[in-house]
Amino acid sequence: DLTLTGGQAIITAEHDVASAIKLHADAGSSQTILVVNDEGTSEAAIALTSTAGGIDLNAAAGKDITMDAGQILVTSAHNVANAIELTSDVGSIDINAGDNITVDAADEISIATTSADGHITLTSAHTAGVAFHIDANANAASEVQIDAGILDIDVTGAATLDATSMTTTAAT
């Protein structure tokens, strides 16, 4: 065992090589490495900071990277496309929320599938009142376009369509 006790512990590497500082547990399958701060209460009580490079978190393919917290905030300071990207090369991405999910964007929001058998399903379990609302009336010239090879609309109850004018054109 190695025990260090003092007011402050600073480890500085002065050798310009990969793995300049390495914590390595290498004696059995039940080993863990813990970084614990049980007294600090600031938002940065434990901070991982790389001022010139990136931060890489890796786990074995069958293992998880778990984050449990009061709130998890992910912010990108890089103004590029895909500034925050969630990618699953195998498997799916599942988002579950106890209450609601809000997506806000200053510009477009795109949802797309890339396989020939991929489809998009929007389902509401709401049982009374407005269960699904498309609001695109910021201006009288705002459009909702539905492009489909076949359009099938099924209504269990009454159906209402209100418009100042309507044109229906059938292919001949």
CSV table of N, CA and C in Angstrom, one decimal:
chain,number,residue,atom,x,y,z
A,1,ASP,N,0.8,-1.2,0.0
A,1,ASP,CA,0.0,0.0,0.0
A,1,ASP,C,0.9,1.2,0.0
A,2,LEU,N,0.4,2.3,-0.7
A,2,LEU,CA,1.0,3.6,-0.7
A,2,LEU,C,0.0,4.6,-0.1
A,3,THR,N,0.4,5.3,0.9
A,3,THR,CA,-0.5,6.3,1.5
A,3,THR,C,0.2,7.6,1.5
A,4,LEU,N,-0.4,8.7,1.0
A,4,LEU,CA,0.2,10.0,1.1
A,4,LEU,C,-0.8,10.9,1.8
A,5,THR,N,-0.3,11.6,2.8
A,5,THR,CA,-1.1,12.5,3.6
A,5,THR,C,-0.5,13.9,3.6
A,6,GLY,N,-1.3,14.9,3.3
A,6,GLY,CA,-0.7,16.2,3.3
A,6,GLY,C,-1.8,17.3,3.0
A,7,GLY,N,-1.4,18.5,2.9
A,7,GLY,CA,-2.3,19.6,2.6
A,7,GLY,C,-2.7,19.6,1.2
A,8,GLN,N,-1.8,19.2,0.3
A,8,GLN,CA,-2.1,19.2,-1.2
A,8,GLN,C,-1.2,18.2,-1.8
A,9,ALA,N,-1.7,17.5,-2.8
A,9,ALA,CA,-0.9,16.5,-3.6
A,9,ALA,C,-0.9,17.0,-5.0
A,10,ILE,N,0.3,17.2,-5.6
A,10,ILE,CA,0.4,17.6,-7.0
A,10,ILE,C,1.4,16.7,-7.6
A,11,ILE,N,1.0,16.1,-8.8
A,11,ILE,CA,1.8,15.2,-9.5
A,11,ILE,C,2.1,15.9,-10.9
A,12,THR,N,3.3,16.2,-11.2
A,12,THR,CA,3.7,16.8,-12.4
A,12,THR,C,4.6,16.0,-13.2
A,13,ALA,N,4.3,15.7,-14.5
A,13,ALA,CA,5.2,14.9,-15.3
A,13,ALA,C,6.0,15.9,-16.2
A,14,GLU,N,7.3,15.7,-16.2
A,14,GLU,CA,8.2,16.6,-17.0
A,14,GLU,C,8.8,15.8,-18.1
A,15,HIS,N,8.2,14.8,-18.6
A,15,HIS,CA,8.7,14.0,-19.7
A,15,HIS,C,7.7,14.0,-20.8
A,16,ASP,N,8.0,14.4,-22.0
A,16,ASP,CA,7.1,14.6,-23.1
A,16,ASP,C,6.9,13.3,-23.9
A,17,VAL,N,6.1,12.4,-23.3
A,17,VAL,CA,5.8,11.1,-23.8
A,17,VAL,C,4.3,10.8,-23.6
A,18,ALA,N,3.7,9.8,-24.4
A,18,ALA,CA,2.4,9.4,-24.2
A,18,ALA,C,2.4,8.7,-22.8
A,19,SER,N,1.2,8.7,-22.1
A,19,SER,CA,1.1,8.1,-20.8
A,19,SER,C,2.1,8.7,-19.8
A,20,ALA,N,2.3,10.0,-19.9
A,20,ALA,CA,3.2,10.7,-18.9
A,20,ALA,C,2.8,10.5,-17.5
A,21,ILE,N,1.5,10.5,-17.2
A,21,ILE,CA,0.9,10.1,-15.9
A,21,ILE,C,-0.1,9.0,-16.1
A,22,LYS,N,0.1,7.9,-15.5
A,22,LYS,CA,-0.8,6.8,-15.7
A,22,LYS,C,-1.1,6.1,-14.4
A,23,LEU,N,-2.4,5.9,-14.1
A,23,LEU,CA,-2.8,5.1,-13.0
A,23,LEU,C,-3.2,3.8,-13.5
A,24,HIS,N,-2.6,2.7,-13.1
A,24,HIS,CA,-2.8,1.4,-13.8
A,24,HIS,C,-3.0,0.3,-12.7
A,25,ALA,N,-4.2,-0.2,-12.7
A,25,ALA,CA,-4.5,-1.4,-11.8
A,25,ALA,C,-4.3,-2.6,-12.6
A,26,ASP,N,-3.4,-3.5,-12.2
A,26,ASP,CA,-3.1,-4.6,-13.1
A,26,ASP,C,-2.8,-5.9,-12.3
A,27,ALA,N,-3.7,-6.2,-11.3
A,27,ALA,CA,-3.5,-7.4,-10.5
A,27,ALA,C,-4.7,-8.3,-10.4
A,28,GLY,N,-5.8,-8.1,-11.1
A,28,GLY,CA,-7.0,-9.0,-11.0
A,28,GLY,C,-8.2,-8.3,-11.5
A,29,SER,N,-9.3,-9.2,-11.7
A,29,SER,CA,-10.5,-8.7,-12.3
A,29,SER,C,-11.4,-8.0,-11.4
A,30,SER,N,-11.2,-8.0,-10.1
A,30,SER,CA,-12.0,-7.2,-9.1
A,30,SER,C,-11.4,-5.9,-8.8
A,31,GLN,N,-10.4,-5.4,-9.4
A,31,GLN,CA,-9.8,-4.1,-9.2
A,31,GLN,C,-10.6,-3.0,-9.7
A,32,THR,N,-10.6,-1.9,-9.0
A,32,THR,CA,-11.2,-0.6,-9.5
A,32,THR,C,-10.2,0.5,-9.2
A,33,ILE,N,-10.4,1.6,-9.9
A,33,ILE,CA,-9.7,2.8,-9.6
A,33,ILE,C,-10.8,3.9,-9.3
A,34,LEU,N,-10.6,4.5,-8.1
A,34,LEU,CA,-11.6,5.5,-7.7
A,34,LEU,C,-11.0,6.8,-7.5
A,35,VAL,N,-11.6,7.9,-8.0
A,35,VAL,CA,-11.3,9.3,-7.7
A,35,VAL,C,-12.4,9.8,-6.8
A,36,VAL,N,-12.2,10.1,-5.6
A,36,VAL,CA,-13.3,10.5,-4.7
A,36,VAL,C,-13.0,11.8,-4.1
A,37,ASN,N,-14.0,12.7,-4.1
A,37,ASN,CA,-14.0,13.9,-3.3
A,37,ASN,C,-15.3,13.9,-2.5
A,38,ASP,N,-15.2,13.7,-1.2
A,38,ASP,CA,-16.4,13.6,-0.4
A,38,ASP,C,-16.7,14.8,0.4
A,39,GLU,N,-16.0,15.9,0.2
A,39,GLU,CA,-16.2,17.1,0.9
A,39,GLU,C,-16.5,18.3,0.0
A,40,GLY,N,-16.0,18.3,-1.2
A,40,GLY,CA,-16.1,19.4,-2.1
A,40,GLY,C,-17.6,19.6,-2.6
A,41,THR,N,-18.1,20.8,-2.6
A,41,THR,CA,-19.5,21.0,-3.1
A,41,THR,C,-19.6,21.9,-4.3
A,42,SER,N,-18.5,22.3,-4.9
A,42,SER,CA,-18.6,23.2,-6.1
A,42,SER,C,-19.0,22.4,-7.3
A,43,GLU,N,-19.4,23.1,-8.4
A,43,GLU,CA,-19.8,22.4,-9.6
A,43,GLU,C,-18.6,21.7,-10.2
A,44,ALA,N,-17.4,22.1,-9.8
A,44,ALA,CA,-16.2,21.4,-10.3
A,44,ALA,C,-15.4,20.7,-9.2
A,45,ALA,N,-16.2,20.0,-8.3
A,45,ALA,CA,-15.5,19.3,-7.2
A,45,ALA,C,-14.5,18.3,-7.7
A,46,ILE,N,-14.8,17.7,-8.9
A,46,ILE,CA,-13.9,16.8,-9.6
A,46,ILE,C,-13.9,17.3,-11.0
A,47,ALA,N,-12.8,17.8,-11.5
A,47,ALA,CA,-12.7,18.3,-12.9
A,47,ALA,C,-11.7,17.6,-13.7
A,48,LEU,N,-12.1,17.2,-15.0
A,48,LEU,CA,-11.2,16.7,-16.0
A,48,LEU,C,-11.0,17.8,-17.0
A,49,THR,N,-9.8,18.3,-17.1
A,49,THR,CA,-9.6,19.5,-18.0
A,49,THR,C,-8.4,19.2,-18.9
A,50,SER,N,-8.6,19.4,-20.2
A,50,SER,CA,-7.6,19.3,-21.2
A,50,SER,C,-7.6,20.6,-21.9
A,51,THR,N,-6.6,21.5,-21.7
A,51,THR,CA,-6.6,22.8,-22.2
A,51,THR,C,-6.1,22.9,-23.7
A,52,ALA,N,-5.4,21.9,-24.2
A,52,ALA,CA,-5.0,21.9,-25.6
A,52,ALA,C,-5.5,20.7,-26.4
A,53,GLY,N,-5.9,19.6,-25.8
A,53,GLY,CA,-6.3,18.4,-26.5
A,53,GLY,C,-7.7,18.0,-26.1
A,54,GLY,N,-8.1,16.8,-26.5
A,54,GLY,CA,-9.4,16.3,-26.2
A,54,GLY,C,-9.4,15.4,-25.0
A,55,ILE,N,-10.6,14.9,-24.6
A,55,ILE,CA,-10.7,13.9,-23.5
A,55,ILE,C,-11.4,12.7,-24.1
A,56,ASP,N,-10.9,11.5,-23.9
A,56,ASP,CA,-11.3,10.3,-24.5
A,56,ASP,C,-11.7,9.3,-23.4
A,57,LEU,N,-13.0,8.9,-23.4
A,57,LEU,CA,-13.5,7.9,-22.4
A,57,LEU,C,-13.8,6.7,-23.2
A,58,ASN,N,-13.2,5.5,-22.7
A,58,ASN,CA,-13.5,4.3,-23.4
A,58,ASN,C,-13.8,3.2,-22.4
A,59,ALA,N,-14.6,2.3,-22.8
A,59,ALA,CA,-15.0,1.1,-22.0
A,59,ALA,C,-15.0,-0.1,-22.9
A,60,ALA,N,-14.9,-1.3,-22.3
A,60,ALA,CA,-15.0,-2.5,-23.1
A,60,ALA,C,-16.4,-2.6,-23.8
A,61,ALA,N,-16.5,-3.2,-25.0
A,61,ALA,CA,-17.7,-3.2,-25.8
A,61,ALA,C,-18.9,-3.7,-25.0
A,62,GLY,N,-18.8,-4.6,-24.1
A,62,GLY,CA,-20.0,-5.1,-23.3
A,62,GLY,C,-20.2,-4.4,-22.0
A,63,LYS,N,-19.5,-3.3,-21.8
A,63,LYS,CA,-19.6,-2.5,-20.5
A,63,LYS,C,-20.1,-1.1,-20.8
A,64,ASP,N,-20.6,-0.5,-19.7
A,64,ASP,CA,-21.3,0.8,-19.8
A,64,ASP,C,-20.4,1.9,-19.3
A,65,ILE,N,-20.6,3.1,-19.8
A,65,ILE,CA,-20.1,4.4,-19.2
A,65,ILE,C,-21.3,5.0,-18.5
A,66,THR,N,-21.3,5.1,-17.2
A,66,THR,CA,-22.5,5.5,-16.5
A,66,THR,C,-22.3,6.9,-15.9
A,67,MET,N,-23.3,7.8,-16.1
A,67,MET,CA,-23.2,9.1,-15.4
A,67,MET,C,-24.5,9.3,-14.7
A,68,ASP,N,-24.4,9.4,-13.4
A,68,ASP,CA,-25.6,9.7,-12.5
A,68,ASP,C,-25.4,11.0,-11.8
A,69,ALA,N,-26.3,11.9,-11.9
A,69,ALA,CA,-26.2,13.2,-11.3
A,69,ALA,C,-27.5,13.9,-11.2
A,70,GLY,N,-27.5,15.0,-10.5
A,70,GLY,CA,-28.7,15.8,-10.3
A,70,GLY,C,-29.2,16.3,-11.7
A,71,GLN,N,-28.2,16.7,-12.5
A,71,GLN,CA,-28.5,17.2,-13.8
A,71,GLN,C,-27.2,17.0,-14.7
A,72,ILE,N,-27.4,16.6,-15.9
A,72,ILE,CA,-26.2,16.4,-16.8
A,72,ILE,C,-26.3,17.4,-17.9
A,73,LEU,N,-25.3,18.3,-18.0
A,73,LEU,CA,-25.3,19.4,-19.0
A,73,LEU,C,-24.2,19.1,-20.0
A,74,VAL,N,-24.5,19.1,-21.2
A,74,VAL,CA,-23.5,18.9,-22.3
A,74,VAL,C,-23.6,20.2,-23.2
A,75,THR,N,-22.5,20.9,-23.2
A,75,THR,CA,-22.4,22.1,-24.0
A,75,THR,C,-21.2,22.1,-24.9
A,76,SER,N,-21.4,22.5,-26.1
A,76,SER,CA,-20.2,22.5,-27.1
A,76,SER,C,-19.8,24.0,-27.2
A,77,ALA,N,-18.5,24.2,-27.2
A,77,ALA,CA,-18.0,25.6,-27.4
A,77,ALA,C,-17.4,25.7,-28.8
A,78,HIS,N,-17.6,24.7,-29.7
A,78,HIS,CA,-17.1,24.7,-31.0
A,78,HIS,C,-18.3,24.9,-32.0
A,79,ASN,N,-18.2,26.0,-32.8
A,79,ASN,CA,-19.3,26.3,-33.7
A,79,ASN,C,-19.1,25.6,-35.0
A,80,VAL,N,-19.5,24.3,-35.1
A,80,VAL,CA,-19.4,23.5,-36.3
A,80,VAL,C,-20.6,22.6,-36.4
A,81,ALA,N,-20.8,22.1,-37.6
A,81,ALA,CA,-21.9,21.1,-37.8
A,81,ALA,C,-21.6,19.9,-36.9
A,82,ASN,N,-22.6,19.2,-36.3
A,82,ASN,CA,-22.4,18.1,-35.4
A,82,ASN,C,-21.6,18.5,-34.2
A,83,ALA,N,-21.8,19.7,-33.7
A,83,ALA,CA,-21.1,20.2,-32.5
A,83,ALA,C,-21.3,19.2,-31.3
A,84,ILE,N,-22.5,18.6,-31.2
A,84,ILE,CA,-22.7,17.6,-30.2
A,84,ILE,C,-23.4,16.4,-31.1
A,85,GLU,N,-22.7,15.3,-31.0
A,85,GLU,CA,-23.2,14.2,-31.9
A,85,GLU,C,-23.3,12.9,-31.0
A,86,LEU,N,-24.4,12.2,-31.0
A,86,LEU,CA,-24.6,10.9,-30.4
A,86,LEU,C,-24.6,9.9,-31.5
A,87,THR,N,-23.7,9.0,-31.5
A,87,THR,CA,-23.6,8.0,-32.6
A,87,THR,C,-23.6,6.6,-32.0
A,88,SER,N,-24.4,5.7,-32.5
A,88,SER,CA,-24.4,4.3,-32.2
A,88,SER,C,-24.2,3.5,-33.5
A,89,ASP,N,-22.9,3.0,-33.7
A,89,ASP,CA,-22.6,2.3,-34.9
A,89,ASP,C,-23.3,0.9,-35.0
A,90,VAL,N,-23.6,0.4,-33.8
A,90,VAL,CA,-24.4,-0.9,-33.7
A,90,VAL,C,-25.4,-0.7,-32.6
A,91,GLY,N,-26.6,-1.1,-32.8
A,91,GLY,CA,-27.7,-0.9,-31.8
A,91,GLY,C,-28.4,0.4,-32.0
A,92,SER,N,-29.2,0.7,-31.1
A,92,SER,CA,-30.1,1.9,-31.2
A,92,SER,C,-29.7,2.9,-30.1
A,93,ILE,N,-30.3,4.1,-30.2
A,93,ILE,CA,-30.2,5.1,-29.2
A,93,ILE,C,-31.6,5.3,-28.6
A,94,ASP,N,-31.7,5.2,-27.3
A,94,ASP,CA,-33.0,5.2,-26.6
A,94,ASP,C,-33.0,6.4,-25.6
A,95,ILE,N,-33.9,7.3,-25.7
A,95,ILE,CA,-34.1,8.4,-24.8
A,95,ILE,C,-35.4,8.3,-24.1
A,96,ASN,N,-35.3,8.2,-22.8
A,96,ASN,CA,-36.4,8.1,-21.9
A,96,ASN,C,-36.5,9.3,-20.9
A,97,ALA,N,-37.6,9.9,-20.8
A,97,ALA,CA,-37.7,11.0,-19.9
A,97,ALA,C,-38.9,10.8,-19.0
A,98,GLY,N,-38.8,11.2,-17.7
A,98,GLY,CA,-39.8,11.0,-16.7
A,98,GLY,C,-41.0,12.0,-17.0
A,99,ASP,N,-40.7,13.1,-17.7
A,99,ASP,CA,-41.8,14.1,-17.9
A,99,ASP,C,-41.9,14.4,-19.4
A,100,ASN,N,-41.0,15.3,-19.9
A,100,ASN,CA,-41.1,15.7,-21.3
A,100,ASN,C,-39.8,15.8,-22.0
A,101,ILE,N,-39.7,15.9,-23.3
A,101,ILE,CA,-38.5,16.2,-24.0
A,101,ILE,C,-38.8,17.4,-24.9
A,102,THR,N,-37.9,18.4,-24.8
A,102,THR,CA,-38.0,19.6,-25.6
A,102,THR,C,-36.8,19.7,-26.5
A,103,VAL,N,-37.0,20.0,-27.8
A,103,VAL,CA,-36.0,20.2,-28.7
A,103,VAL,C,-36.2,21.6,-29.3
A,104,ASP,N,-35.2,22.5,-29.1
A,104,ASP,CA,-35.3,23.8,-29.6
A,104,ASP,C,-34.1,24.0,-30.5
A,105,ALA,N,-34.3,24.7,-31.6
A,105,ALA,CA,-33.2,25.0,-32.5
A,105,ALA,C,-33.4,26.4,-33.2
A,106,ALA,N,-32.4,27.1,-33.4
A,106,ALA,CA,-32.5,28.4,-34.1
A,106,ALA,C,-32.8,28.2,-35.5
A,107,ASP,N,-32.5,27.1,-36.1
A,107,ASP,CA,-32.7,26.8,-37.5
A,107,ASP,C,-33.5,25.5,-37.7
A,108,GLU,N,-33.2,24.7,-38.7
A,108,GLU,CA,-33.9,23.5,-39.0
A,108,GLU,C,-33.7,22.4,-38.0
A,109,ILE,N,-34.8,21.5,-37.9
A,109,ILE,CA,-34.7,20.3,-37.2
A,109,ILE,C,-35.0,19.2,-38.2
A,110,SER,N,-34.1,18.2,-38.4
A,110,SER,CA,-34.3,17.2,-39.3
A,110,SER,C,-34.3,15.8,-38.6
A,111,ILE,N,-35.3,15.0,-39.0
A,111,ILE,CA,-35.4,13.6,-38.5
A,111,ILE,C,-35.4,12.8,-39.8
A,112,ALA,N,-34.5,11.8,-39.9
A,112,ALA,CA,-34.5,11.1,-41.2
A,112,ALA,C,-34.0,9.6,-40.9
A,113,THR,N,-34.5,8.7,-41.7
A,113,THR,CA,-34.0,7.3,-41.6
A,113,THR,C,-33.2,7.2,-42.9
A,114,THR,N,-32.2,6.2,-42.9
A,114,THR,CA,-31.3,6.0,-44.0
A,114,THR,C,-31.5,4.7,-44.6
A,115,SER,N,-32.3,3.8,-44.1
A,115,SER,CA,-32.4,2.5,-44.7
A,115,SER,C,-33.8,2.4,-45.4
A,116,ALA,N,-33.9,1.5,-46.4
A,116,ALA,CA,-35.1,1.4,-47.2
A,116,ALA,C,-36.3,1.0,-46.4
A,117,ASP,N,-36.1,0.2,-45.3
A,117,ASP,CA,-37.2,-0.2,-44.5
A,117,ASP,C,-37.4,0.6,-43.2
A,118,GLY,N,-36.6,1.7,-43.1
A,118,GLY,CA,-36.7,2.6,-42.0
A,118,GLY,C,-38.0,3.4,-42.0
A,119,HIS,N,-38.6,3.6,-40.9
A,119,HIS,CA,-39.8,4.5,-40.9
A,119,HIS,C,-39.8,5.3,-39.6
A,120,ILE,N,-40.6,6.4,-39.6
A,120,ILE,CA,-40.6,7.3,-38.4
A,120,ILE,C,-42.1,7.2,-37.8
A,121,THR,N,-42.1,6.9,-36.6
A,121,THR,CA,-43.4,6.8,-35.9
A,121,THR,C,-43.5,7.8,-34.8
A,122,LEU,N,-44.5,8.6,-34.8
A,122,LEU,CA,-44.8,9.6,-33.7
A,122,LEU,C,-46.1,9.1,-33.1
A,123,THR,N,-46.1,8.7,-31.8
A,123,THR,CA,-47.2,8.2,-31.1
A,123,THR,C,-47.5,8.9,-29.9
A,124,SER,N,-48.8,9.2,-29.6
A,124,SER,CA,-49.2,9.9,-28.4
A,124,SER,C,-50.2,9.0,-27.7
A,125,ALA,N,-50.0,8.9,-26.4
A,125,ALA,CA,-50.9,8.1,-25.5
A,125,ALA,C,-51.9,9.0,-24.9
A,126,HIS,N,-52.0,10.2,-25.3
A,126,HIS,CA,-52.9,11.2,-24.7
A,126,HIS,C,-54.4,10.7,-25.0
A,127,THR,N,-55.3,10.7,-24.1
A,127,THR,CA,-56.6,10.2,-24.3
A,127,THR,C,-57.7,11.2,-24.5
A,128,ALA,N,-57.5,12.5,-24.3
A,128,ALA,CA,-58.5,13.5,-24.5
A,128,ALA,C,-57.9,14.8,-24.9
A,129,GLY,N,-58.6,15.6,-25.7
A,129,GLY,CA,-58.1,16.9,-26.1
A,129,GLY,C,-57.0,16.7,-27.2
A,130,VAL,N,-56.1,17.7,-27.3
A,130,VAL,CA,-55.1,17.7,-28.4
A,130,VAL,C,-54.0,16.7,-28.1
A,131,ALA,N,-53.9,15.6,-28.9
A,131,ALA,CA,-52.9,14.6,-28.6
A,131,ALA,C,-51.7,14.8,-29.5
A,132,PHE,N,-51.9,15.5,-30.7
A,132,PHE,CA,-50.7,15.7,-31.6
A,132,PHE,C,-51.0,17.0,-32.2
A,133,HIS,N,-50.1,18.0,-32.2
A,133,HIS,CA,-50.3,19.3,-32.7
A,133,HIS,C,-49.1,19.7,-33.6
A,134,ILE,N,-49.4,20.1,-34.8
A,134,ILE,CA,-48.4,20.7,-35.7
A,134,ILE,C,-48.8,22.1,-35.8
A,135,ASP,N,-47.9,23.0,-35.3
A,135,ASP,CA,-48.1,24.4,-35.3
A,135,ASP,C,-47.1,25.1,-36.3
A,136,ALA,N,-47.6,25.5,-37.5
A,136,ALA,CA,-46.8,26.1,-38.5
A,136,ALA,C,-47.5,27.3,-39.0
A,137,ASN,N,-48.1,28.1,-38.2
A,137,ASN,CA,-48.9,29.3,-38.7
A,137,ASN,C,-48.3,30.6,-38.1
A,138,ALA,N,-46.9,30.7,-38.1
A,138,ALA,CA,-46.3,31.9,-37.7
A,138,ALA,C,-46.6,33.1,-38.7
A,139,ASN,N,-47.0,32.7,-39.9
A,139,ASN,CA,-47.3,33.7,-40.9
A,139,ASN,C,-48.4,33.1,-41.9
A,140,ALA,N,-49.2,33.9,-42.5
A,140,ALA,CA,-50.2,33.3,-43.4
A,140,ALA,C,-49.6,32.6,-44.6
A,141,ALA,N,-48.3,32.9,-44.9
A,141,ALA,CA,-47.6,32.2,-46.0
A,141,ALA,C,-46.8,31.0,-45.5
A,142,SER,N,-46.9,30.6,-44.2
A,142,SER,CA,-46.2,29.4,-43.7
A,142,SER,C,-46.9,28.2,-44.3
A,143,GLU,N,-46.1,27.2,-44.7
A,143,GLU,CA,-46.6,26.0,-45.3
A,143,GLU,C,-46.4,24.7,-44.5
A,144,VAL,N,-47.3,23.8,-44.6
A,144,VAL,CA,-47.1,22.4,-44.2
A,144,VAL,C,-47.2,21.6,-45.4
A,145,GLN,N,-46.1,20.9,-45.8
A,145,GLN,CA,-46.1,20.1,-47.0
A,145,GLN,C,-46.0,18.6,-46.6
A,146,ILE,N,-46.8,17.8,-47.2
A,146,ILE,CA,-46.8,16.4,-47.0
A,146,ILE,C,-46.6,15.8,-48.4
A,147,ASP,N,-45.4,15.2,-48.6
A,147,ASP,CA,-45.1,14.5,-49.8
A,147,ASP,C,-45.1,13.0,-49.6
A,148,ALA,N,-45.9,12.3,-50.3
A,148,ALA,CA,-46.0,10.8,-50.1
A,148,ALA,C,-46.4,10.1,-51.4
A,149,GLY,N,-45.9,8.9,-51.5
A,149,GLY,CA,-46.3,8.0,-52.7
A,149,GLY,C,-47.8,7.7,-52.5
A,150,ILE,N,-48.2,7.3,-51.3
A,150,ILE,CA,-49.6,7.1,-51.0
A,150,ILE,C,-49.9,7.8,-49.7
A,151,LEU,N,-51.0,8.5,-49.6
A,151,LEU,CA,-51.4,9.2,-48.4
A,151,LEU,C,-52.7,8.5,-47.8
A,152,ASP,N,-52.6,8.0,-46.6
A,152,ASP,CA,-53.7,7.2,-46.0
A,152,ASP,C,-54.0,7.9,-44.7
A,153,ILE,N,-55.1,8.5,-44.5
A,153,ILE,CA,-55.5,9.2,-43.2
A,153,ILE,C,-56.7,8.4,-42.7
A,154,ASP,N,-56.6,7.9,-41.5
A,154,ASP,CA,-57.7,7.2,-40.8
A,154,ASP,C,-58.1,8.0,-39.6
A,155,VAL,N,-59.4,8.3,-39.5
A,155,VAL,CA,-60.0,9.0,-38.4
A,155,VAL,C,-61.0,8.2,-37.7
A,156,THR,N,-60.9,8.0,-36.4
A,156,THR,CA,-61.8,7.2,-35.6
A,156,THR,C,-63.1,8.0,-35.3
A,157,GLY,N,-62.9,9.3,-35.0
A,157,GLY,CA,-64.0,10.2,-34.7
A,157,GLY,C,-64.3,11.1,-35.8
A,158,ALA,N,-64.7,12.3,-35.5
A,158,ALA,CA,-65.1,13.3,-36.5
A,158,ALA,C,-63.8,13.9,-37.1
A,159,ALA,N,-63.9,14.4,-38.4
A,159,ALA,CA,-62.8,15.0,-39.1
A,159,ALA,C,-63.3,16.4,-39.5
A,160,THR,N,-62.4,17.4,-39.3
A,160,THR,CA,-62.7,18.8,-39.7
A,160,THR,C,-61.5,19.4,-40.4
A,161,LEU,N,-61.8,20.0,-41.6
A,161,LEU,CA,-60.7,20.7,-42.3
A,161,LEU,C,-61.2,22.1,-42.6
A,162,ASP,N,-60.6,23.1,-42.0
A,162,ASP,CA,-61.0,24.5,-42.2
A,162,ASP,C,-59.9,25.2,-43.1
A,163,ALA,N,-60.4,25.9,-44.1
A,163,ALA,CA,-59.5,26.7,-45.0
A,163,ALA,C,-60.2,27.8,-45.7
A,164,THR,N,-59.5,28.9,-46.0
A,164,THR,CA,-60.2,30.0,-46.7
A,164,THR,C,-60.5,29.6,-48.2
A,165,SER,N,-59.6,28.7,-48.7
A,165,SER,CA,-59.9,28.1,-50.0
A,165,SER,C,-59.2,26.8,-50.1
A,166,MET,N,-59.6,25.9,-51.0
A,166,MET,CA,-59.1,24.6,-51.1
A,166,MET,C,-59.1,24.1,-52.6
A,167,THR,N,-58.0,23.5,-53.0
A,167,THR,CA,-57.9,23.0,-54.4
A,167,THR,C,-57.5,21.5,-54.3
A,168,THR,N,-58.2,20.7,-54.9
A,168,THR,CA,-57.9,19.3,-55.0
A,168,THR,C,-57.7,18.9,-56.4
A,169,THR,N,-56.5,18.4,-56.7
A,169,THR,CA,-56.2,18.0,-58.1
A,169,THR,C,-55.9,16.6,-58.2
A,170,ALA,N,-56.5,15.9,-59.1
A,170,ALA,CA,-56.3,14.4,-59.3
A,170,ALA,C,-55.5,14.2,-60.5
A,171,ALA,N,-54.5,13.3,-60.5
A,171,ALA,CA,-53.8,13.0,-61.7
A,171,ALA,C,-54.7,12.4,-62.7
A,172,THR,N,-54.4,12.7,-64.0
A,172,THR,CA,-55.3,12.1,-65.0
A,172,THR,C,-54.5,11.0,-65.8
